[in-house]
Short mmCIF file of C-alpha atoms in Angstrom, two decimals:
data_model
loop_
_atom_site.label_atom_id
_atom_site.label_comp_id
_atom_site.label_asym_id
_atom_site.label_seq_id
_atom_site.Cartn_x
_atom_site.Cartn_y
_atom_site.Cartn_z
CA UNK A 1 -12.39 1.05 27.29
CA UNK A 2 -12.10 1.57 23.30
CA UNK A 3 -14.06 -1.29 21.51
CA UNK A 4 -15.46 -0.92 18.30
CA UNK A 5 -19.02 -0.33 18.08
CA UNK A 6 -22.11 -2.57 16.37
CA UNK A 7 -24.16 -0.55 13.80
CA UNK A 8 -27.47 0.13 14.88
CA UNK A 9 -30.14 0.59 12.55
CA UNK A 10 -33.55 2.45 11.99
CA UNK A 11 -36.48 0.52 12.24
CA UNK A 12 -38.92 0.31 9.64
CA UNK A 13 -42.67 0.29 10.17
CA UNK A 14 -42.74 -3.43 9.32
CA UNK A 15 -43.51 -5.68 12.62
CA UNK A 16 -42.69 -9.41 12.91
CA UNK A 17 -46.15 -10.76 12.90
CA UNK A 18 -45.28 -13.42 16.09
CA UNK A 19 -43.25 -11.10 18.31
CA UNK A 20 -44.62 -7.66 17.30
CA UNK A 21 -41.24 -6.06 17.72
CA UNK A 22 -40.11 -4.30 14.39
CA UNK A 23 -37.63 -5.79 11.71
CA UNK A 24 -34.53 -4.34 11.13
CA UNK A 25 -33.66 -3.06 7.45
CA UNK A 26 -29.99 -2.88 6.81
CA UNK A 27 -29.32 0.39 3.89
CA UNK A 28 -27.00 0.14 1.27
CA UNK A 29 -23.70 -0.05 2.06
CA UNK A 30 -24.25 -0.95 6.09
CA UNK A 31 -22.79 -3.92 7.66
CA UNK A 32 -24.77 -5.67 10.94
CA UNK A 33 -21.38 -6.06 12.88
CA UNK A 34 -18.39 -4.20 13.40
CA UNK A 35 -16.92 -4.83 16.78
CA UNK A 36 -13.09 -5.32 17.19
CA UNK A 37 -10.48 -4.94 20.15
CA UNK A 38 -7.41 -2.74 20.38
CA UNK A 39 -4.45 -5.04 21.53
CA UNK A 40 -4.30 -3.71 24.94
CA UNK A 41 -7.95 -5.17 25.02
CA UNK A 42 -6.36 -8.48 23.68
CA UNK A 43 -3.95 -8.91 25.72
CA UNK A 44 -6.67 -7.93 28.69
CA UNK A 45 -8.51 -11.02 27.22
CA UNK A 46 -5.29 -13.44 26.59
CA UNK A 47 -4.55 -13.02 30.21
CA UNK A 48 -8.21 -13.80 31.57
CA UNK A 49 -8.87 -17.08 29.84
CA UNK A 50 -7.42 -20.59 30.76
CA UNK A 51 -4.41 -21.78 28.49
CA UNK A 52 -6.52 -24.28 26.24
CA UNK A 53 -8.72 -21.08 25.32
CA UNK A 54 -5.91 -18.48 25.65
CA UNK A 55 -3.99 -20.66 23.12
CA UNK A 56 -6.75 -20.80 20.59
CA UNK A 57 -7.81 -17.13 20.90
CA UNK A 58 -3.72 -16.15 20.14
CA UNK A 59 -4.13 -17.92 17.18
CA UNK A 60 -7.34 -16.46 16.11
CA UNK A 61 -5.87 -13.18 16.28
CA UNK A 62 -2.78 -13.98 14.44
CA UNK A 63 -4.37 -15.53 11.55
CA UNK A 64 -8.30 -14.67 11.32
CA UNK A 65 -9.33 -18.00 11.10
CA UNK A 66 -12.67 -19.45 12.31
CA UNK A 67 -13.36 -21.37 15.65
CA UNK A 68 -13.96 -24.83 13.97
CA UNK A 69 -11.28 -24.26 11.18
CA UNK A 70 -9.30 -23.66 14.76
CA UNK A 71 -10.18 -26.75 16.33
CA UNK A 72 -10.64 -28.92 13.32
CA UNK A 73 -6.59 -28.02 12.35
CA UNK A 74 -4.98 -31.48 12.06
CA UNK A 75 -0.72 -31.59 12.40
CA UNK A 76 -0.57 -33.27 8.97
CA UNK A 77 -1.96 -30.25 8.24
CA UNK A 78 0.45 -27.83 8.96
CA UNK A 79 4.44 -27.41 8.07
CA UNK A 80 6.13 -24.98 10.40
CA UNK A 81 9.13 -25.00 8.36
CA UNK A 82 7.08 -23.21 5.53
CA UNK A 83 4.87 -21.68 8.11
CA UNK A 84 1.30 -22.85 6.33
CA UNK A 85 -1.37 -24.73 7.52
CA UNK A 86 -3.99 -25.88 5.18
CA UNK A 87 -7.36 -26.08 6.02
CA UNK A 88 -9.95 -28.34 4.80
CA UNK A 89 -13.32 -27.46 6.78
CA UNK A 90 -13.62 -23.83 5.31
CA UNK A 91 -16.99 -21.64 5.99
CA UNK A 92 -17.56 -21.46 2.46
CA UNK A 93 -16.12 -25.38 1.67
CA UNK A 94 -13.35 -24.33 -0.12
CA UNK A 95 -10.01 -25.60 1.23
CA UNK A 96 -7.24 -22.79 1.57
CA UNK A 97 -3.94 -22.65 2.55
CA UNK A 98 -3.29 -19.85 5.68
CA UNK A 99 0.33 -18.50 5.83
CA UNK A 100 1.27 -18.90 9.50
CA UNK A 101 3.24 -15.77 11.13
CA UNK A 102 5.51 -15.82 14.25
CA UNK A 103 2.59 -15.05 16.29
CA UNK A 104 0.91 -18.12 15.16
CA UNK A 105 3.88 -20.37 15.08
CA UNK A 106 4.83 -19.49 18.72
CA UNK A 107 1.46 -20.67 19.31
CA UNK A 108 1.31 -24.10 17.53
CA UNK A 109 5.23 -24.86 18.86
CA UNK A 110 3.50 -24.85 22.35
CA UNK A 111 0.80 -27.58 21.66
CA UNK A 112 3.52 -29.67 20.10
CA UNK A 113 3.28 -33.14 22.07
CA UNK A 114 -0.37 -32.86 23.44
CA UNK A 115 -2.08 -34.98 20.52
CA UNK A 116 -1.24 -36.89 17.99
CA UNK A 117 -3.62 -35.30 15.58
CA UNK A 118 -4.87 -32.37 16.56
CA UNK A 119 -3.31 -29.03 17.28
CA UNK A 120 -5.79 -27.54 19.67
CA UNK A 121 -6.94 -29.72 22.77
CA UNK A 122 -8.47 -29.30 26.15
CA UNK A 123 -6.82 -32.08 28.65
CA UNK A 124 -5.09 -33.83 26.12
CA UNK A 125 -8.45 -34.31 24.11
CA UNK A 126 -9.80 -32.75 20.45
CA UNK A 127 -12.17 -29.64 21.75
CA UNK A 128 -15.45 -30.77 20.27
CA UNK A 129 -17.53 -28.14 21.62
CA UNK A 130 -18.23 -24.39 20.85
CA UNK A 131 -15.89 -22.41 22.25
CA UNK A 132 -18.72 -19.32 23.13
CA UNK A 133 -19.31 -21.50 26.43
CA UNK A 134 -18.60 -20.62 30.21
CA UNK A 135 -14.68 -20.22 30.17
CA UNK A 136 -14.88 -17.64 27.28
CA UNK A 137 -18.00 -15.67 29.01
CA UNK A 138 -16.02 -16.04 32.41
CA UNK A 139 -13.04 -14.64 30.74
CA UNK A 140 -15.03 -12.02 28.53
CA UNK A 141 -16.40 -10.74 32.55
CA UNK A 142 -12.80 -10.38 33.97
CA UNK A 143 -11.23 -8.50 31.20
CA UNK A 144 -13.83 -6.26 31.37
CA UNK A 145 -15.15 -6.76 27.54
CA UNK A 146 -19.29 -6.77 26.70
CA UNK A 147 -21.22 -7.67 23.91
CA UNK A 148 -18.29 -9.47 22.13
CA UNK A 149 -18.52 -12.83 20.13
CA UNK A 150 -15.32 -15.57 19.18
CA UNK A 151 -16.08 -14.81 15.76
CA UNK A 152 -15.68 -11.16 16.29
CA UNK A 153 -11.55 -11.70 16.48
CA UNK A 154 -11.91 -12.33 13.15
CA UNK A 155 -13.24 -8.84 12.49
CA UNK A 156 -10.23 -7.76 15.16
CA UNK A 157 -7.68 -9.36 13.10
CA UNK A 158 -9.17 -7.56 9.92
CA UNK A 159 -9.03 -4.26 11.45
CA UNK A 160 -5.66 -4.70 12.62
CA UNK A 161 -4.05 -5.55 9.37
CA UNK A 162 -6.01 -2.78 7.52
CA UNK A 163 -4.75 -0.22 10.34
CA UNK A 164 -1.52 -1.83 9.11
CA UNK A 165 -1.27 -1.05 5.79
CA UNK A 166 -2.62 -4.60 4.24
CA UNK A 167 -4.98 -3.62 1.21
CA UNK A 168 -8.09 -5.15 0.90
CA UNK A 169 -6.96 -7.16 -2.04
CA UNK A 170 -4.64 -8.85 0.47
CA UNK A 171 -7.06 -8.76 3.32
CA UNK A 172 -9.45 -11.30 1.06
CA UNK A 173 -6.68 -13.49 0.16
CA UNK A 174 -5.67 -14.07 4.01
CA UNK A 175 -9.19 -14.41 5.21
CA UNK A 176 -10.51 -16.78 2.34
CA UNK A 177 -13.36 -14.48 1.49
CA UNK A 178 -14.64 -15.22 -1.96
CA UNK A 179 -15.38 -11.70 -3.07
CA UNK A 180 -13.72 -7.90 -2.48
CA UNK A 181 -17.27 -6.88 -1.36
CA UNK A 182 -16.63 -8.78 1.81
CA UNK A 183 -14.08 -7.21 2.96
CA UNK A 184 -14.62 -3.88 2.12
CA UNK A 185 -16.10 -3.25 5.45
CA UNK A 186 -12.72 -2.81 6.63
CA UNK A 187 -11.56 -0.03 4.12
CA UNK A 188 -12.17 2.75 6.60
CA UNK A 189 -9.15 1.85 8.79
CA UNK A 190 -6.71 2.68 7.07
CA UNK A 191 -6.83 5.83 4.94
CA UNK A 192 -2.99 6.54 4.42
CA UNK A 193 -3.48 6.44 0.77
CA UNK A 194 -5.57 9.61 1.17
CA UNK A 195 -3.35 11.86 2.90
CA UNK A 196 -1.81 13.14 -0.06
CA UNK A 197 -5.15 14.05 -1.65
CA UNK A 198 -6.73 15.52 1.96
CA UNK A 199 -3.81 18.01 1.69
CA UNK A 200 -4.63 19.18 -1.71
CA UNK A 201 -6.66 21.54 -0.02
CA UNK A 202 -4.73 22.46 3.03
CA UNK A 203 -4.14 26.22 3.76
CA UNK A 204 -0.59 27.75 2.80
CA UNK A 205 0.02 28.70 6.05
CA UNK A 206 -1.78 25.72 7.90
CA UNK A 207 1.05 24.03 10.07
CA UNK A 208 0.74 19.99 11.39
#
């Protein structure tokens, strides 16, 4: 099963003082976290978890947003005739508008009719809880997937629109990051732009 893989680091001779076990020291340029799914792995996942969760995980993956920017998303929030939802309880506070694709408009015409307020409910109520709980592990176990967090279909919905051709510059915009730094973690999956200068080098006779 192809997943993408967590960075592991070196160790440094520094020990935590309480635990004894050594302290990690990330080097320049390293991220902590890099762990996405292909979409056959997604759909594995879609199919394993209850429609409440299957529901909000869709829309995750269609518009990289957060699990309590998810659950918090109100219906005078959203216009599906523009297809954009605004949110207002942003990770870094800053409110920002998310333009909604057919992926994630498929998915919000479904919950039309199951609350008055909010988009995203379990039994006809708001989901007030975190969504890393038993259904999600349960469904994590069935389609086969380890070590793999909610958050980390953000990073999965990153990595898909860089292996489609959306630059970074884009990439930031769509995710709300505040800086280009944060989202240069996903350069290295897509690399199209470099074909031309990889072949500068190519041998005459070399053949694809």
């Amino acid at each position: 099963m192809r997943l993408g893989f967590g960075v592991t680091q070196p160790p440094t001779d520094l020990c935590n003082k309480a635990g004894n076990f050594p302290k990690i020291r990330l080097l320049a340029g390293e991220v902590a976290r890099d762990r996405w799914l292909t979409r056959e792995e997604a759909r594995q996942l879609i199919a394993q978890c209850p429609p409440h969760l299957a529901a909000v995980v869709r829309f995750a993956l269609a518009t990289g947003c957060r699990a309590k920017e998810i659950t918090g998303l109100e219906w005078e929030r959203v216009d599906l005739d523009r297809q954009t939802a605004w949110l207002d309880q942003t990770k870094n506070g800053t409110p920002r508008g998310v333009p909604l694709n057919r992926d994630a408009v498929a998915v919000l015409k479904e919950q039309i009719g199951k609350h008055d307020r909010f988009c995203f409910t379990f039994k006809g109520e708001p989901i007030r809880w975190q969504l890393s709980n038993t259904a999600w592990l349960k469904a994590l176990e069935r389609a086969g997937i380890t070590d793999f967090r909610f958050h980390d279909l953000r990073h999965t919905w990153a990595s898909w629109h860089r292996q489609s051709g959306t630059s970074c510059d884009e990439l930031k915009d769509l995710g709300g990051w505040k800086s280009r730094s944060m989202v240069d973690r996903y350069a290295k999956f897509a690399t199209e732009h470099l074909s031309a200068a990889a072949a500068r080098i190519e041998s005459s006779g070399a053949k694809a």
